[in-house]
Structure formats: structure tokens, C-alpha cells
CSV table of C-alpha atoms in Angstrom, one decimal:
chain,number,residue,atom,x,y,z
A,769,ARG,CA,4.6,-4.2,27.3
A,770,THR,CA,2.5,-0.6,27.9
A,771,LYS,CA,5.7,1.3,27.5
A,772,ALA,CA,6.5,-0.6,23.6
A,773,ILE,CA,3.1,0.6,22.7
A,774,ALA,CA,3.8,3.9,23.7
A,775,SER,CA,7.1,4.5,22.2
A,776,SER,CA,5.7,3.3,18.5
A,777,SER,CA,2.4,4.7,18.9
A,778,ASP,CA,4.5,8.4,19.6
A,779,ALA,CA,7.1,7.6,17.6
A,780,ALA,CA,3.3,7.4,14.6
A,781,MET,CA,1.4,10.6,16.1
A,782,ALA,CA,4.5,13.1,16.6
A,783,PRO,CA,4.8,15.8,14.5
A,784,PRO,CA,8.1,15.5,12.1
A,785,LYS,CA,11.2,16.5,13.0
A,786,PRO,CA,12.6,19.1,11.2
A,787,GLN,CA,15.0,16.8,8.7
A,788,ASP,CA,11.8,14.7,8.1
A,789,GLY,CA,8.3,17.1,8.2
A,790,PRO,CA,7.6,20.4,7.3
A,791,VAL,CA,9.8,23.5,9.0
A,792,GLY,CA,10.3,26.9,8.4
A,793,GLY,CA,7.7,29.1,11.3
A,794,GLY,CA,10.2,30.3,13.3
A,795,GLY,CA,9.1,28.0,15.9
A,796,ALA,CA,13.0,27.4,17.1
A,797,SER,CA,13.1,29.2,20.4
A,798,SER,CA,15.9,31.8,21.4
A,799,LYS,CA,17.6,28.7,23.1
A,800,PHE,CA,17.7,27.2,19.9
A,801,PHE,CA,19.6,29.8,18.0
A,802,ALA,CA,21.9,30.5,21.0
A,803,ALA,CA,22.6,26.6,21.4
A,804,ALA,CA,23.1,27.1,17.2
A,805,ALA,CA,25.4,30.1,17.8
A,806,THR,CA,28.1,27.8,19.9
A,807,VAL,CA,28.5,25.7,17.3
A,808,VAL,CA,28.1,27.7,13.9
A,809,ASP,CA,29.3,31.3,13.6
A,810,ALA,CA,26.8,32.9,15.3
A,811,ALA,CA,26.5,35.9,12.4
A,812,TYR,CA,24.9,32.8,10.1
A,813,VAL,CA,23.1,32.1,13.0
A,814,THR,CA,21.7,35.6,13.4
A,815,GLN,CA,20.4,35.7,9.9
A,816,ALA,CA,18.8,32.7,9.9
A,817,ALA,CA,16.7,34.0,13.1
A,818,GLN,CA,15.9,37.1,11.3
A,819,ALA,CA,14.7,35.2,8.5
A,820,MET,CA,12.6,33.3,10.4
A,821,ARG,CA,11.1,35.3,12.5
A,822,PRO,CA,8.4,37.4,9.6
A,823,ASN,CA,7.2,33.7,9.7
A,824,ALA,CA,6.5,33.4,13.3
A,825,GLN,CA,4.9,37.3,13.4
A,826,ALA,CA,2.7,36.2,11.1
A,827,ALA,CA,1.0,33.5,12.9
A,828,GLU,CA,1.0,35.0,16.2
A,829,THR,CA,-0.9,38.0,14.4
A,830,LEU,CA,-3.3,35.5,12.7
A,831,VAL,CA,-3.8,33.7,16.0
A,832,ALA,CA,-4.0,37.1,17.5
A,833,THR,CA,-6.2,39.0,15.1
A,834,GLY,CA,-8.6,35.9,13.5
A,835,LYS,CA,-8.1,37.5,10.3
A,836,LEU,CA,-7.2,36.6,7.2
A,837,PRO,CA,-4.0,37.5,6.1
A,838,GLY,CA,-3.0,40.1,3.7
A,839,SER,CA,-0.3,38.0,2.1
A,840,PRO,CA,-0.7,34.7,1.5
A,841,TRP,CA,1.2,32.2,3.4
A,842,ARG,CA,3.7,29.6,2.1
A,843,GLU,CA,2.9,26.1,1.8
A,844,ARG,CA,5.6,25.0,4.3
A,845,ASP,CA,4.6,28.0,7.0
A,846,ILE,CA,0.8,26.3,6.4
A,847,GLU,CA,1.9,22.9,7.1
A,848,TRP,CA,4.3,24.2,10.3
A,849,PHE,CA,1.5,26.1,12.1
A,850,LEU,CA,-0.9,23.1,11.4
A,851,TRP,CA,1.6,20.5,12.8
A,852,MET,CA,2.6,22.9,15.8
A,853,CYS,CA,-1.6,23.3,16.7
A,854,ALA,CA,-1.7,19.7,16.5
A,855,SER,CA,1.6,19.0,19.1
A,856,MET,CA,-0.8,20.6,21.2
A,857,ASP,CA,-2.9,17.9,21.8
A,858,SER,CA,-2.9,15.2,24.6
A,859,ASN,CA,-3.0,12.1,22.1
A,860,ASN,CA,0.3,14.0,20.4
A,861,PHE,CA,2.5,14.2,24.1
A,862,ALA,CA,5.4,12.2,24.1
A,863,ALA,CA,5.2,9.4,26.3
A,864,ASN,CA,1.5,9.3,27.0
A,865,VAL,CA,-1.3,6.9,25.8
A,866,GLY,CA,-4.7,8.5,26.3
A,867,VAL,CA,-7.8,5.9,25.9
A,868,GLY,CA,-10.3,8.9,25.9
A,869,GLU,CA,-13.6,8.8,23.1
A,870,ARG,CA,-12.2,11.6,21.2
A,871,GLU,CA,-7.9,10.7,21.5
A,872,GLY,CA,-7.8,9.7,18.6
A,873,ARG,CA,-4.5,7.7,17.0
A,874,VAL,CA,-3.5,7.1,13.3
A,875,VAL,CA,-1.8,3.9,12.2
A,876,SER,CA,-0.9,4.8,8.7
A,877,PRO,CA,1.9,7.1,8.5
A,878,LEU,CA,0.0,8.4,5.7
A,879,VAL,CA,-3.0,9.7,6.9
A,880,ARG,CA,-1.2,11.4,9.8
A,881,ARG,CA,0.8,13.5,7.0
A,882,LEU,CA,-2.6,14.4,5.1
A,883,ASN,CA,-4.3,15.1,8.4
A,884,ALA,CA,-0.9,16.9,9.5
A,885,GLY,CA,-1.1,15.0,12.7
A,886,ALA,CA,-4.5,16.7,14.2
A,887,ALA,CA,-6.4,13.7,15.1
A,888,HIS,CA,-8.2,15.2,18.6
A,889,GLY,CA,-11.7,15.5,18.5
A,890,VAL,CA,-13.1,19.0,19.3
A,891,GLY,CA,-16.0,20.7,21.5
A,892,ARG,CA,-17.9,19.0,24.4
A,893,SER,CA,-20.9,17.2,24.5
A,894,GLY,CA,-24.0,19.2,23.9
A,895,ASP,CA,-22.0,22.4,22.2
A,896,LEU,CA,-19.7,21.6,19.4
A,897,ALA,CA,-18.2,25.2,20.2
A,898,ALA,CA,-17.2,24.4,23.6
A,899,VAL,CA,-13.1,24.3,24.1
A,900,GLN,CA,-11.9,20.4,24.5
A,901,PRO,CA,-9.4,20.2,27.6
A,902,LYS,CA,-7.8,17.7,26.3
A,903,ALA,CA,-7.2,19.2,22.4
A,904,ALA,CA,-5.9,22.7,23.4
A,905,GLY,CA,-4.5,22.8,19.3
A,906,ALA,CA,-7.6,21.7,17.7
A,907,SER,CA,-9.6,24.2,19.9
A,908,LEU,CA,-7.7,27.1,18.7
A,909,LEU,CA,-7.9,25.8,15.1
A,910,ALA,CA,-11.4,25.6,15.1
A,911,LYS,CA,-12.0,28.7,17.0
A,912,LEU,CA,-9.7,30.7,14.3
A,913,SER,CA,-12.0,28.7,11.0
A,914,ASN,CA,-15.0,30.3,13.0
A,915,LYS,CA,-13.0,33.6,12.9
A,916,LEU,CA,-11.6,33.5,9.6
A,917,ALA,CA,-15.8,32.2,8.2
A,918,LEU,CA,-16.7,35.7,10.1
A,919,ASP,CA,-14.3,38.1,8.3
A,920,ALA,CA,-14.5,36.3,5.2
A,921,LEU,CA,-17.8,37.1,5.2
A,922,ARG,CA,-17.2,40.4,6.1
A,923,GLU,CA,-15.3,40.9,3.0
A,924,ALA,CA,-17.7,39.7,1.3
A,925,GLY,CA,-20.0,42.5,2.5
A,926,LEU,CA,-22.5,40.9,5.4
A,927,LYS,CA,-20.7,43.8,7.4
A,928,GLU,CA,-23.7,42.4,10.0
A,929,MET,CA,-22.7,39.0,10.1
A,930,ARG,CA,-21.6,39.0,14.2
A,931,ALA,CA,-20.5,34.9,14.7
A,932,ALA,CA,-20.1,32.3,12.5
A,933,VAL,CA,-19.3,28.7,13.2
A,934,VAL,CA,-18.2,26.0,10.7
A,935,VAL,CA,-18.9,22.4,10.7
A,936,PRO,CA,-18.7,19.7,8.7
A,937,CYS,CA,-22.1,19.3,7.1
A,938,ALA,CA,-23.4,17.6,4.0
A,939,THR,CA,-25.9,19.6,1.8
A,940,GLY,CA,-29.5,18.2,2.7
A,941,LEU,CA,-28.0,19.3,6.6
A,942,THR,CA,-26.8,22.7,5.5
A,943,LEU,CA,-29.9,23.5,4.4
A,944,ALA,CA,-32.1,22.0,7.1
A,945,LEU,CA,-30.1,24.2,9.9
A,946,CYS,CA,-30.3,27.3,7.5
A,947,LEU,CA,-34.0,26.7,7.7
A,948,LEU,CA,-34.0,26.4,11.0
A,949,ALA,CA,-32.2,29.2,11.8
A,950,LEU,CA,-34.8,31.4,9.1
A,951,ARG,CA,-37.8,29.8,11.0
A,952,GLY,CA,-36.5,31.2,14.7
A,953,ALA,CA,-36.0,34.1,13.1
A,954,ASP,CA,-39.8,34.1,12.7
A,955,ALA,CA,-41.8,31.8,15.0
A,956,THR,CA,-45.2,32.6,13.1
A,957,ALA,CA,-43.6,31.7,9.9
A,958,TYR,CA,-45.1,28.5,8.0
A,959,HIS,CA,-43.7,28.8,4.7
A,960,PHE,CA,-40.4,29.8,3.1
A,961,ALA,CA,-40.8,30.6,-0.3
A,962,ALA,CA,-37.2,30.5,-2.1
A,963,ARG,CA,-36.3,31.8,-5.1
A,964,ARG,CA,-33.7,30.0,-7.5
A,965,GLN,CA,-32.9,31.9,-11.2
A,966,ALA,CA,-30.9,29.6,-13.6
A,967,ALA,CA,-29.3,30.6,-16.7
A,968,THR,CA,-32.9,30.4,-19.1
A,969,THR,CA,-35.5,29.9,-16.4
A,970,THR,CA,-36.5,31.4,-12.4
A,971,THR,CA,-38.1,28.6,-10.4
A,972,THR,CA,-39.7,29.2,-6.9
A,973,THR,CA,-39.7,26.6,-4.0
A,974,THR,CA,-41.7,26.7,-1.1
A,975,THR,CA,-40.7,24.4,1.9
A,976,THR,CA,-42.9,24.3,4.9
A,977,THR,CA,-41.3,24.1,8.1
A,978,THR,CA,-42.9,22.6,11.2
């Protein structure tokens, strides 16, 4: 019974195969191309491998530099990259049924596709930015998100920015976190004044921090 559950669950969570999902990032290994060359003309396989290589190089550059790409990615290459990262998480390992509190299981194939197979939580208790041992892929995406956000801020002119962290926050929580960060910059401050200029009027909001 356990094996049957594992089989059906893994089938639902596994990244798509080339024939039924996004492909195209140059994720195939050299051994794959060598094997393919024994089935079809080797010259054609070499041509295909060379065409796919730039996609893999773009992914390698993204991970190595943590900077926004100089040219846009194709949608299928983005999907391939996300699926590849999701396959690095333990809840997507073949023949594995995890019971950890962060090891997500997705029942709906539609939801699984919308999330590119990613369902594992990140961070550790008390540290959202920490690497999750069972989620190498999700942790990689989280770290890359932080680096890309920092690069975007610097490109926007905030050259003094040294670090950034991306967290899922609603407006109220985001403002509260910003106010707490400003209070930390000056422990003696008691009021915070924000100037907001609309199309025709200008208002000043004063907030008391405690």
C-alpha cells in the first residue's frame, strides 16, 4: 500500500517529461546526446545540442552571477528552469514520500503545473533566508530572487543597496517592516513623517512608532 501511494504521488508531482511538458533549456546531458547519436544521424544530434547549449549557458550565468539577464528568456526556458529547480526538492524525488512539515504535496495537476512543481517550504525556524536542507531547488530560487531584486534596485539607481530579501507580504505588513527598519536606523526617533504628493494635493502623514 505504501509503495502504491508513493508511486501515484510521485507521478503527480514529478517534473514533466519532454513529451508532455516544457523542455528546451539544454538540460540533457552529454551522455543523452551520445546515446541519441546512435539512433539518428550524429550530425543532426550535434546540431541540436549546439542549438540548446546557449539556453543552458544562460541558466548557468544566472545562477553564477545573480544578475538580471541582458536579454529576455523564452517562456519555455523559464519553465524548464523552474521545473529543474523544483526537481531538486526532496518532495519531488522519485520513490520518496516525505512527511516533513514543509514537504508539500499537490493533489491538483493544474495547481502543480501553475507552480512548476514547486511546493516545498523554504527557510528554517526563525530564519526565513536560511537554506532548507530538503529543498535545494526552492532555496536556490529564494536566494536568486533576493539577488535579482538587489540587482534591480541597483539598476534603478540605488547603488548603495547592499542586500535585499523578497518575502510575501501584504501592504500593511510591508509598511510595518519598513517603519521598523527606519526606527532601527535611529533609536531615538519617535515620529515618522511621510510626504505623499497626489495629482492636485500634497499631504503629510505622521506615524508614531512604539
